[in-house]
Tab-separated table of C-alpha atoms in Angstrom:
chain	number	residue	atom	x	y	z
A	1355	ASN	CA	160.868	128.516	191.568
A	1356	LYS	CA	161.510	131.581	191.243
A	1357	ARG	CA	157.908	133.702	192.118
A	1358	LYS	CA	156.027	135.409	189.280
A	1359	THR	CA	155.775	138.981	189.767
A	1360	ILE	CA	154.638	141.986	188.085
A	1361	ALA	CA	155.771	145.940	188.804
A	1362	ALA	CA	152.992	148.947	189.445
A	1363	LEU	CA	154.188	151.800	187.322
A	1364	THR	CA	152.395	155.571	187.240
A	1365	ASP	CA	154.154	158.780	187.397
A	1366	ALA	CA	154.111	160.182	191.115
A	1367	PRO	CA	154.113	157.169	193.358
A	1368	PRO	CA	157.704	155.099	192.999
A	1369	ARG	CA	157.795	151.635	191.262
A	1370	THR	CA	156.446	148.640	193.154
A	1371	THR	CA	156.763	145.078	192.684
A	1372	ILE	CA	153.451	142.570	193.297
A	1373	ASP	CA	153.102	139.464	193.986
A	1374	PHE	CA	151.528	137.883	190.510
A	1375	SER	CA	149.738	134.866	193.069
A	1376	THR	CA	149.211	136.884	195.895
A	1377	MET	CA	148.874	140.122	195.266
A	1378	ASP	CA	150.856	140.815	198.038
A	1379	THR	CA	153.763	143.916	198.079
A	1380	ILE	CA	156.936	142.119	197.500
A	1381	SER	CA	158.458	146.082	197.235
A	1382	SER	CA	158.747	149.880	196.230
A	1383	SER	CA	161.145	151.934	195.362
A	1384	THR	CA	162.891	153.540	198.283
A	1385	ILE	CA	166.500	152.859	198.251
A	1386	ASN	CA	167.605	152.943	194.682
A	1387	PRO	CA	169.106	149.163	194.669
A	1388	LEU	CA	170.861	149.511	190.940
A	1389	ALA	CA	173.582	152.492	191.721
A	1390	SER	CA	177.127	151.217	193.124
A	1391	GLY	CA	177.937	152.511	195.859
A	1392	ALA	CA	175.872	155.018	196.382
A	1393	LYS	CA	172.336	155.579	198.009
A	1394	GLY	CA	169.445	157.070	195.777
A	1395	TYR	CA	166.005	157.253	195.859
A	1396	GLU	CA	164.173	156.456	192.525
A	1397	LEU	CA	161.314	159.105	192.679
A	1398	MET	CA	159.214	158.253	189.553
A	1399	GLU	CA	159.663	156.436	186.284
A	1400	THR	CA	157.782	156.687	183.750
A	1401	ALA	CA	154.205	155.090	182.871
A	1402	HIS	CA	155.331	154.000	180.083
A	1403	PRO	CA	158.086	151.533	180.032
A	1404	MET	CA	159.149	149.714	176.434
A	1405	TYR	CA	160.127	146.889	174.576
A	1406	SER	CA	163.572	146.816	172.833
A	1407	GLN	CA	163.388	146.766	169.145
A	1408	ALA	CA	166.545	145.303	168.543
A	1409	LYS	CA	165.876	142.343	170.613
A	1410	MET	CA	162.166	141.832	169.644
A	1411	ALA	CA	163.469	141.708	165.546
A	1412	ALA	CA	165.927	139.227	166.491
A	1413	VAL	CA	164.009	136.572	168.698
A	1414	GLY	CA	160.510	136.971	167.731
A	1415	GLY	CA	159.790	138.944	171.111
A	1416	GLU	CA	160.648	136.325	173.516
A	1417	GLY	CA	163.213	137.477	176.339
A	1418	VAL	CA	162.913	140.746	175.286
A	1419	ASP	CA	164.217	143.424	177.291
A	1420	THR	CA	162.481	146.387	178.635
A	1421	TYR	CA	163.674	150.113	178.961
A	1422	ASN	CA	162.388	152.349	181.095
A	1423	VAL	CA	163.606	156.231	181.841
A	1424	ALA	CA	163.466	156.873	186.458
A	1425	VAL	CA	164.540	160.089	188.173
A	1426	GLU	CA	166.101	159.624	190.735
A	1427	LEU	CA	167.255	162.034	194.044
A	1428	GLY	CA	170.258	161.350	195.080
A	1429	LEU	CA	173.560	162.653	196.869
A	1430	GLN	CA	174.361	164.997	194.255
A	1431	GLY	CA	171.045	166.181	192.671
A	1432	PRO	CA	168.425	164.743	190.487
A	1433	SER	CA	168.823	162.755	187.449
A	1434	VAL	CA	167.609	161.336	184.556
A	1435	THR	CA	168.045	157.415	184.287
A	1436	VAL	CA	167.515	154.829	181.646
A	1437	VAL	CA	166.698	151.708	182.607
A	1438	ARG	CA	166.693	148.048	181.343
A	1439	GLU	CA	164.829	145.773	183.140
A	1440	THR	CA	165.421	141.862	181.461
A	1441	SER	CA	162.386	139.448	181.342
A	1442	GLN	CA	163.451	137.922	184.714
A	1443	GLY	CA	163.355	141.109	186.050
A	1444	GLU	CA	167.422	142.576	186.294
A	1445	ARG	CA	167.099	145.756	186.521
A	1446	SER	CA	169.985	147.724	185.499
A	1447	ILE	CA	171.330	151.352	184.347
A	1448	VAL	CA	172.064	152.267	181.021
A	1449	ALA	CA	173.057	155.856	181.614
A	1450	SER	CA	172.526	158.381	184.004
A	1451	VAL	CA	172.883	162.385	183.566
A	1452	PRO	CA	172.556	164.710	185.993
A	1453	SER	CA	169.432	167.343	185.979
A	1454	GLU	CA	171.238	170.797	187.376
A	1455	ASP	CA	168.131	172.949	186.892
A	1456	GLY	CA	165.953	170.374	189.158
A	1457	THR	CA	163.419	167.117	189.395
A	1458	PRO	CA	162.219	166.954	186.029
A	1459	TYR	CA	159.009	165.496	185.435
A	1460	LEU	CA	157.940	163.100	182.477
A	1461	HIS	CA	155.581	160.729	180.896
A	1462	SER	CA	156.688	158.954	178.561
A	1463	PHE	CA	159.875	158.474	176.319
A	1464	GLY	CA	160.789	157.225	172.774
A	1465	LEU	CA	162.581	154.305	172.259
A	1466	SER	CA	163.733	152.719	168.996
A	1467	ALA	CA	166.268	149.924	167.852
A	1468	ASN	CA	169.958	151.903	168.659
A	1469	TYR	CA	168.541	155.057	171.058
A	1470	ALA	CA	166.696	156.473	174.184
A	1471	MET	CA	165.335	160.016	173.441
A	1472	ILE	CA	164.459	161.236	176.323
A	1473	VAL	CA	162.423	165.211	176.381
A	1474	LEU	CA	162.595	167.075	179.187
A	1475	GLN	CA	159.806	169.287	179.218
A	1476	PRO	CA	159.319	172.422	181.800
A	1477	LEU	CA	157.743	171.272	184.381
A	1478	ARG	CA	160.318	170.175	187.628
A	1479	LEU	CA	158.962	169.268	190.607
A	1480	ASP	CA	159.381	170.130	194.202
A	1481	PRO	CA	159.814	166.894	196.040
A	1482	SER	CA	159.696	168.812	199.493
A	1483	PRO	CA	157.270	166.705	201.581
A	1484	ASP	CA	155.506	170.098	202.852
A	1485	ARG	CA	154.902	171.174	199.888
A	1486	LEU	CA	154.016	167.689	198.410
A	1487	LEU	CA	151.527	167.252	200.661
A	1488	GLU	CA	150.260	170.508	200.995
A	1489	LEU	CA	149.579	171.428	196.782
A	1490	GLY	CA	150.020	167.990	195.862
A	1491	PHE	CA	152.380	166.241	192.562
A	1492	LEU	CA	150.547	168.848	190.071
A	1493	ARG	CA	150.392	171.984	191.921
A	1494	ALA	CA	153.842	171.232	193.142
A	1495	MET	CA	155.368	171.251	189.773
A	1496	THR	CA	157.038	174.819	188.573
A	1497	HIS	CA	158.396	175.748	185.271
A	1498	VAL	CA	161.510	176.631	183.813
A	1499	ASP	CA	163.374	178.697	180.414
A	1500	GLN	CA	163.846	175.314	177.958
A	1501	THR	CA	162.906	172.235	176.904
A	1502	ARG	CA	166.463	169.508	177.750
A	1503	ILE	CA	166.722	166.382	174.986
A	1504	ILE	CA	169.122	163.736	175.880
A	1505	VAL	CA	169.536	160.745	173.410
A	1506	VAL	CA	171.415	158.000	175.136
A	1507	GLU	CA	172.610	155.096	172.895
A	1508	LEU	CA	171.468	151.647	174.126
A	1509	ALA	CA	173.915	149.398	173.446
A	1510	SER	CA	176.823	151.747	175.038
A	1511	GLY	CA	175.322	153.946	177.785
A	1512	ASP	CA	177.037	157.523	175.415
A	1513	VAL	CA	174.610	160.615	175.984
A	1514	VAL	CA	175.192	161.120	172.008
A	1515	LEU	CA	173.153	164.218	172.398
A	1516	ASP	CA	172.269	166.939	175.506
A	1517	LYS	CA	170.704	170.006	174.207
A	1518	SER	CA	168.379	172.588	175.687
A	1519	ILE	CA	166.533	174.838	173.251
A	1520	ASP	CA	164.634	178.018	174.170
A	1521	GLU	CA	161.418	177.079	173.479
A	1522	LYS	CA	159.082	175.745	176.095
A	1523	VAL	CA	157.771	172.365	174.423
A	1524	TYR	CA	155.105	170.620	177.213
A	1525	PHE	CA	153.341	167.103	175.651
A	1526	TYR	CA	152.372	164.368	177.314
A	1527	HIS	CA	152.724	161.315	174.879
A	1528	SER	CA	156.625	160.481	172.624
A	1529	ILE	CA	155.929	158.035	169.551
A	1530	SER	CA	158.647	155.765	168.466
A	1531	GLN	CA	159.672	154.790	165.601
A	1532	ALA	CA	162.515	151.814	164.683
């Protein structure tokens, strides 16, 4: 008898798993349980997970995988990670891409039947505790001079596009179409 859980997601704090019946906190993202061997910290996840469009069509929405994009801090620096979660709550990494120009902020991403589309707008978060406590989440951000576009094939985890453009594109929500 597995207990029913829900996940609480928002831009800034880590993902928190809550017991559906008691509303007790079961866990919060600290050490990344996804990384094999290399421990990392899941700093944030987008506030808008998306259902697999391919599976929804195939199974009528039952047992559908959910995808999201997390920002992780690890020994090699920050990375952007596409995460697949089954309807049973099992999480796995689809792809992980280093972010050499700082810790990116993202609120949403796009998803089609075959691809995850991630646009890293020019906002970067300074995750140092002193700066976050002094300035708060939004004011602790800095800007870089480009926008980065990453496309990941869901079936293989291959990064099929990773391109930076010299234009600063700021936005809040992505729109996805199959």
